[in-house]
Amino acid sequence: PDKKCWKMTTVEQRNYARKLECEEDGMYFARYFFKQRMVNKMIVAPHHKVIQDTLQRVIDGEIARLIINVPPRSGKTLFVSQMFPACCMGLNPASSFILTSYSKTLASNNTYMIRELMRHEVYQSIFSDTQPTIRDDSQARDEFRTEAGGMVYGVGAGGTITGKGAGAMGDMFSGAILIDDISKPSDALSETMRANTIEWFRGTLESRKNSPDTPIIIIAQRLHEQDLPGWLLDGGNGEEWEL
């Protein structure tokens, strides 16, 4: 029995138990808050469990470079670009995430969804002890910051990320760079556009890690043998990637 619970009210005990569940199982967080936001229950497919188990390995420090390749409409954005950072910000509000996609609009929408989830009264109740409070001056759709110094920033491919960084020094998981479908299908057919995407990744995005150990997670449908995932899996940036 956790002695911390002895002086809690029943509601406080229930919220504390839910927080412990979220720490141990990101799938619990995703399912619980999907129901809170969407009313309907989440239908969990086998590949969702694989994705969630792998994300937990990222949090545990077992994986720093991850590529997840699945077709469109597979739930990858919901799990990786929305639920994952929202859960991590509850556990450590000092975390910093950079979210990117081929479209600034898509990246900004993911940032907005995370912020709205964090403002949900149930979320605030469950994570009351970590106090993941969003700053009052964080009204932009593509960026918000917490009172603890954390940040979530959404940017489209090719955009500027001056002054922004992801992750932090230290052993505790503190954020990541999340890349969600970095190329449009039409752009992937162009050698020039593929090269531009890879160059932006090398010249801009990789330099935004606050620590060499800051995780980079790529989720994408495969579009060409030499798209960004293909280039990285062929040893393009010299690092080993978990597929």
Short mmCIF file of C-alpha atoms in Angstrom, two decimals:
data_model
loop_
_atom_site.label_atom_id
_atom_site.label_comp_id
_atom_site.label_asym_id
_atom_site.label_seq_id
_atom_site.Cartn_x
_atom_site.Cartn_y
_atom_site.Cartn_z
CA PRO A 1 0.00 0.00 0.00
CA ASP A 2 1.23 3.49 -0.86
CA LYS A 3 1.38 5.57 2.33
CA LYS A 4 0.82 8.69 0.22
CA CYS A 5 -2.78 7.56 -0.28
CA TRP A 6 -3.65 7.33 3.39
CA LYS A 7 -4.51 11.03 3.78
CA MET A 8 -6.22 11.38 0.39
CA THR A 9 -9.91 11.67 -0.29
CA THR A 10 -11.53 8.96 -2.41
CA VAL A 11 -11.42 11.18 -5.51
CA GLU A 12 -7.75 11.99 -4.90
CA GLN A 13 -6.95 8.31 -4.47
CA ARG A 14 -8.73 7.49 -7.73
CA ASN A 15 -6.82 10.19 -9.63
CA TYR A 16 -3.53 9.10 -8.08
CA ALA A 17 -4.18 5.52 -9.17
CA ARG A 18 -4.90 6.73 -12.70
CA LYS A 19 -1.63 8.68 -12.75
CA LEU A 20 0.26 5.55 -11.72
CA GLU A 21 -1.48 3.65 -14.51
CA CYS A 22 -0.41 6.35 -17.00
CA GLU A 23 3.21 6.07 -15.81
CA GLU A 24 3.19 2.34 -16.35
CA ASP A 25 1.06 2.07 -19.47
CA GLY A 26 0.73 4.71 -22.19
CA MET A 27 -2.08 2.66 -23.71
CA TYR A 28 -4.13 3.27 -20.57
CA PHE A 29 -3.61 7.01 -21.01
CA ALA A 30 -4.53 6.91 -24.71
CA ARG A 31 -7.68 4.87 -24.14
CA TYR A 32 -8.80 6.84 -21.09
CA PHE A 33 -8.42 10.27 -22.67
CA PHE A 34 -9.76 9.15 -26.04
CA LYS A 35 -12.96 8.30 -24.16
CA GLN A 36 -12.87 11.64 -22.33
CA ARG A 37 -12.44 13.60 -25.55
CA MET A 38 -14.39 11.54 -28.08
CA VAL A 39 -17.05 9.98 -25.78
CA ASN A 40 -16.76 6.65 -27.63
CA LYS A 41 -14.34 3.94 -26.52
CA MET A 42 -11.12 3.44 -28.44
CA ILE A 43 -10.98 0.25 -30.51
CA VAL A 44 -7.43 -1.00 -30.00
CA ALA A 45 -5.85 -2.96 -32.85
CA PRO A 46 -2.77 -5.21 -32.48
CA HIS A 47 -0.51 -2.69 -34.24
CA HIS A 48 -1.55 0.00 -31.74
CA LYS A 49 -0.15 -2.17 -28.95
CA VAL A 50 3.13 -2.61 -30.84
CA ILE A 51 3.43 1.15 -31.33
CA GLN A 52 2.64 1.88 -27.70
CA ASP A 53 5.04 -0.75 -26.37
CA THR A 54 7.79 0.69 -28.56
CA LEU A 55 7.10 4.24 -27.38
CA GLN A 56 7.50 2.98 -23.81
CA ARG A 57 10.95 1.71 -24.77
CA VAL A 58 11.78 5.23 -25.94
CA ILE A 59 10.69 6.64 -22.57
CA ASP A 60 12.76 3.98 -20.79
CA GLY A 61 15.86 5.01 -22.75
CA GLU A 62 16.16 1.79 -24.74
CA ILE A 63 15.57 3.46 -28.13
CA ALA A 64 16.78 6.90 -29.25
CA ARG A 65 16.16 6.68 -33.00
CA LEU A 66 12.83 5.17 -34.08
CA ILE A 67 11.03 4.81 -37.42
CA ILE A 68 7.42 3.59 -37.52
CA ASN A 69 6.11 2.81 -41.02
CA VAL A 70 2.36 2.20 -41.32
CA PRO A 71 -0.27 3.18 -43.91
CA PRO A 72 -2.53 6.24 -43.57
CA ARG A 73 -5.51 6.05 -41.20
CA SER A 74 -3.71 3.65 -38.88
CA GLY A 75 -3.84 5.85 -35.79
CA LYS A 76 -0.18 6.76 -35.87
CA THR A 77 -0.76 10.51 -35.49
CA LEU A 78 -3.20 10.01 -32.61
CA PHE A 79 -0.82 7.76 -30.69
CA VAL A 80 2.56 9.34 -31.48
CA SER A 81 1.92 13.02 -32.23
CA GLN A 82 -0.90 13.68 -29.77
CA MET A 83 -1.37 11.16 -26.95
CA PHE A 84 2.33 10.39 -26.43
CA PRO A 85 3.52 13.98 -25.83
CA ALA A 86 0.40 14.82 -23.80
CA CYS A 87 1.08 11.92 -21.45
CA CYS A 88 4.77 12.80 -21.15
CA MET A 89 3.97 16.44 -20.37
CA GLY A 90 1.73 15.28 -17.53
CA LEU A 91 4.49 13.14 -16.05
CA ASN A 92 7.20 15.77 -16.62
CA PRO A 93 5.88 19.27 -17.49
CA ALA A 94 9.47 20.42 -18.13
CA SER A 95 9.60 18.26 -21.28
CA SER A 96 10.19 19.91 -24.66
CA PHE A 97 8.82 18.54 -27.93
CA ILE A 98 9.24 19.65 -31.53
CA LEU A 99 6.52 18.33 -33.84
CA THR A 100 6.91 18.52 -37.59
CA SER A 101 5.00 17.42 -40.67
CA TYR A 102 5.02 18.22 -44.39
CA SER A 103 2.41 20.88 -43.61
CA LYS A 104 2.68 23.57 -40.94
CA THR A 105 -1.10 23.32 -40.57
CA LEU A 106 -0.90 19.63 -39.63
CA ALA A 107 1.94 20.24 -37.18
CA SER A 108 0.05 23.15 -35.62
CA ASN A 109 -3.13 21.07 -35.33
CA ASN A 110 -1.26 18.39 -33.38
CA THR A 111 0.18 21.03 -31.07
CA TYR A 112 -3.30 22.47 -30.55
CA MET A 113 -4.76 19.02 -29.77
CA ILE A 114 -2.08 18.38 -27.13
CA ARG A 115 -2.73 21.74 -25.48
CA GLU A 116 -6.49 21.24 -25.42
CA LEU A 117 -6.09 17.76 -23.92
CA MET A 118 -3.77 19.18 -21.23
CA ARG A 119 -6.36 21.82 -20.38
CA HIS A 120 -9.04 19.18 -19.83
CA GLU A 121 -10.25 19.23 -16.22
CA VAL A 122 -9.76 15.47 -15.83
CA TYR A 123 -6.17 15.71 -17.09
CA GLN A 124 -5.47 18.51 -14.61
CA SER A 125 -6.97 16.43 -11.80
CA ILE A 126 -4.93 13.32 -12.58
CA PHE A 127 -1.64 15.20 -12.89
CA SER A 128 -2.31 17.69 -10.10
CA ASP A 129 0.90 16.82 -8.26
CA THR A 130 3.14 17.59 -11.25
CA GLN A 131 1.11 20.73 -12.11
CA PRO A 132 1.46 20.75 -15.91
CA THR A 133 0.11 24.32 -16.06
CA ILE A 134 0.13 26.01 -19.47
CA ARG A 135 1.35 29.60 -19.39
CA ASP A 136 -1.29 32.29 -19.92
CA ASP A 137 0.71 33.84 -22.76
CA SER A 138 0.67 30.56 -24.75
CA GLN A 139 -2.18 31.29 -27.13
CA ALA A 140 -0.51 30.58 -30.50
CA ARG A 141 -1.88 27.52 -32.28
CA ASP A 142 1.60 26.20 -33.16
CA GLU A 143 3.32 26.62 -29.78
CA PHE A 144 2.73 26.59 -26.04
CA ARG A 145 4.88 26.55 -22.92
CA THR A 146 4.33 25.33 -19.37
CA GLU A 147 5.08 27.08 -16.11
CA ALA A 148 7.69 24.36 -15.48
CA GLY A 149 9.67 25.43 -18.57
CA GLY A 150 8.40 22.79 -20.97
CA MET A 151 7.40 23.45 -24.57
CA VAL A 152 5.56 21.96 -27.53
CA TYR A 153 6.29 23.55 -30.92
CA GLY A 154 4.81 22.59 -34.28
CA VAL A 155 6.61 23.41 -37.53
CA GLY A 156 6.18 22.44 -41.17
CA ALA A 157 8.98 20.88 -43.20
CA GLY A 158 11.41 23.56 -44.32
CA GLY A 159 10.32 25.95 -41.56
CA THR A 160 12.58 27.77 -39.15
CA ILE A 161 13.15 26.46 -35.62
CA THR A 162 15.43 29.22 -34.34
CA GLY A 163 15.66 29.30 -30.55
CA LYS A 164 13.74 26.05 -30.08
CA GLY A 165 15.08 22.74 -28.79
CA ALA A 166 13.74 19.31 -27.81
CA GLY A 167 14.62 17.12 -24.85
CA ALA A 168 16.96 17.98 -21.99
CA MET A 169 20.17 16.89 -20.35
CA GLY A 170 19.87 14.21 -17.67
CA ASP A 171 18.55 10.68 -17.26
CA MET A 172 14.82 11.48 -17.07
CA PHE A 173 12.83 11.42 -20.31
CA SER A 174 12.20 15.06 -21.18
CA GLY A 175 10.81 15.23 -24.70
CA ALA A 176 11.64 14.33 -28.28
CA ILE A 177 11.59 15.39 -31.92
CA LEU A 178 8.49 13.91 -33.58
CA ILE A 179 8.33 13.73 -37.38
CA ASP A 180 4.88 12.89 -38.74
CA ASP A 181 4.69 12.24 -42.51
CA ILE A 182 7.48 14.60 -43.53
CA SER A 183 6.71 14.25 -47.27
CA LYS A 184 3.56 14.49 -49.33
CA PRO A 185 3.05 11.61 -51.79
CA SER A 186 3.47 13.97 -54.75
CA ASP A 187 6.73 15.41 -53.35
CA ALA A 188 8.20 11.95 -52.78
CA LEU A 189 8.18 11.35 -56.54
CA SER A 190 10.51 14.31 -57.06
CA GLU A 191 14.23 13.73 -56.56
CA THR A 192 14.67 17.44 -55.81
CA MET A 193 11.95 17.46 -53.15
CA ARG A 194 13.32 14.31 -51.51
CA ALA A 195 16.77 15.90 -51.41
CA ASN A 196 15.34 19.11 -49.90
CA THR A 197 13.58 17.14 -47.16
CA ILE A 198 16.72 15.22 -46.28
CA GLU A 199 18.81 18.40 -46.28
CA TRP A 200 16.34 20.14 -43.95
CA PHE A 201 16.47 17.14 -41.62
CA ARG A 202 20.28 17.17 -41.63
CA GLY A 203 20.84 20.92 -41.55
CA THR A 204 18.02 22.09 -39.29
CA LEU A 205 16.03 19.45 -37.45
CA GLU A 206 18.88 17.28 -36.15
CA SER A 207 20.56 20.34 -34.61
CA ARG A 208 17.50 21.02 -32.43
CA LYS A 209 18.35 18.27 -29.92
CA ASN A 210 19.12 19.70 -26.47
CA SER A 211 21.06 16.52 -25.77
CA PRO A 212 22.74 13.92 -28.01
CA ASP A 213 20.33 11.43 -26.41
CA THR A 214 17.16 13.35 -27.29
CA PRO A 215 14.98 10.80 -29.12
CA ILE A 216 13.91 11.31 -32.72
CA ILE A 217 10.74 9.46 -33.74
CA ILE A 218 9.61 9.28 -37.36
CA ILE A 219 6.16 8.01 -38.30
CA ALA A 220 5.37 7.76 -41.99
CA GLN A 221 3.90 5.82 -44.82
CA ARG A 222 6.67 4.70 -47.17
CA LEU A 223 6.54 6.62 -50.43
CA HIS A 224 9.85 5.94 -52.19
CA GLU A 225 12.94 3.79 -51.68
CA GLN A 226 14.95 6.93 -51.01
CA ASP A 227 12.47 8.91 -48.92
CA LEU A 228 13.70 10.06 -45.50
CA PRO A 229 13.05 6.72 -43.72
CA GLY A 230 14.73 4.81 -46.56
CA TRP A 231 17.72 7.14 -46.55
CA LEU A 232 18.15 6.80 -42.77
CA LEU A 233 17.74 3.01 -42.78
CA ASP A 234 20.48 2.86 -45.44
CA GLY A 235 22.82 4.58 -43.00
CA GLY A 236 22.30 8.10 -44.31
CA ASN A 237 23.13 9.99 -41.12
CA GLY A 238 25.42 7.33 -39.69
CA GLU A 239 23.11 6.33 -36.82
CA GLU A 240 21.36 3.05 -36.13
CA TRP A 241 17.57 3.30 -36.35
CA GLU A 242 15.01 0.97 -34.82
CA LEU A 243 12.34 0.07 -37.40
#
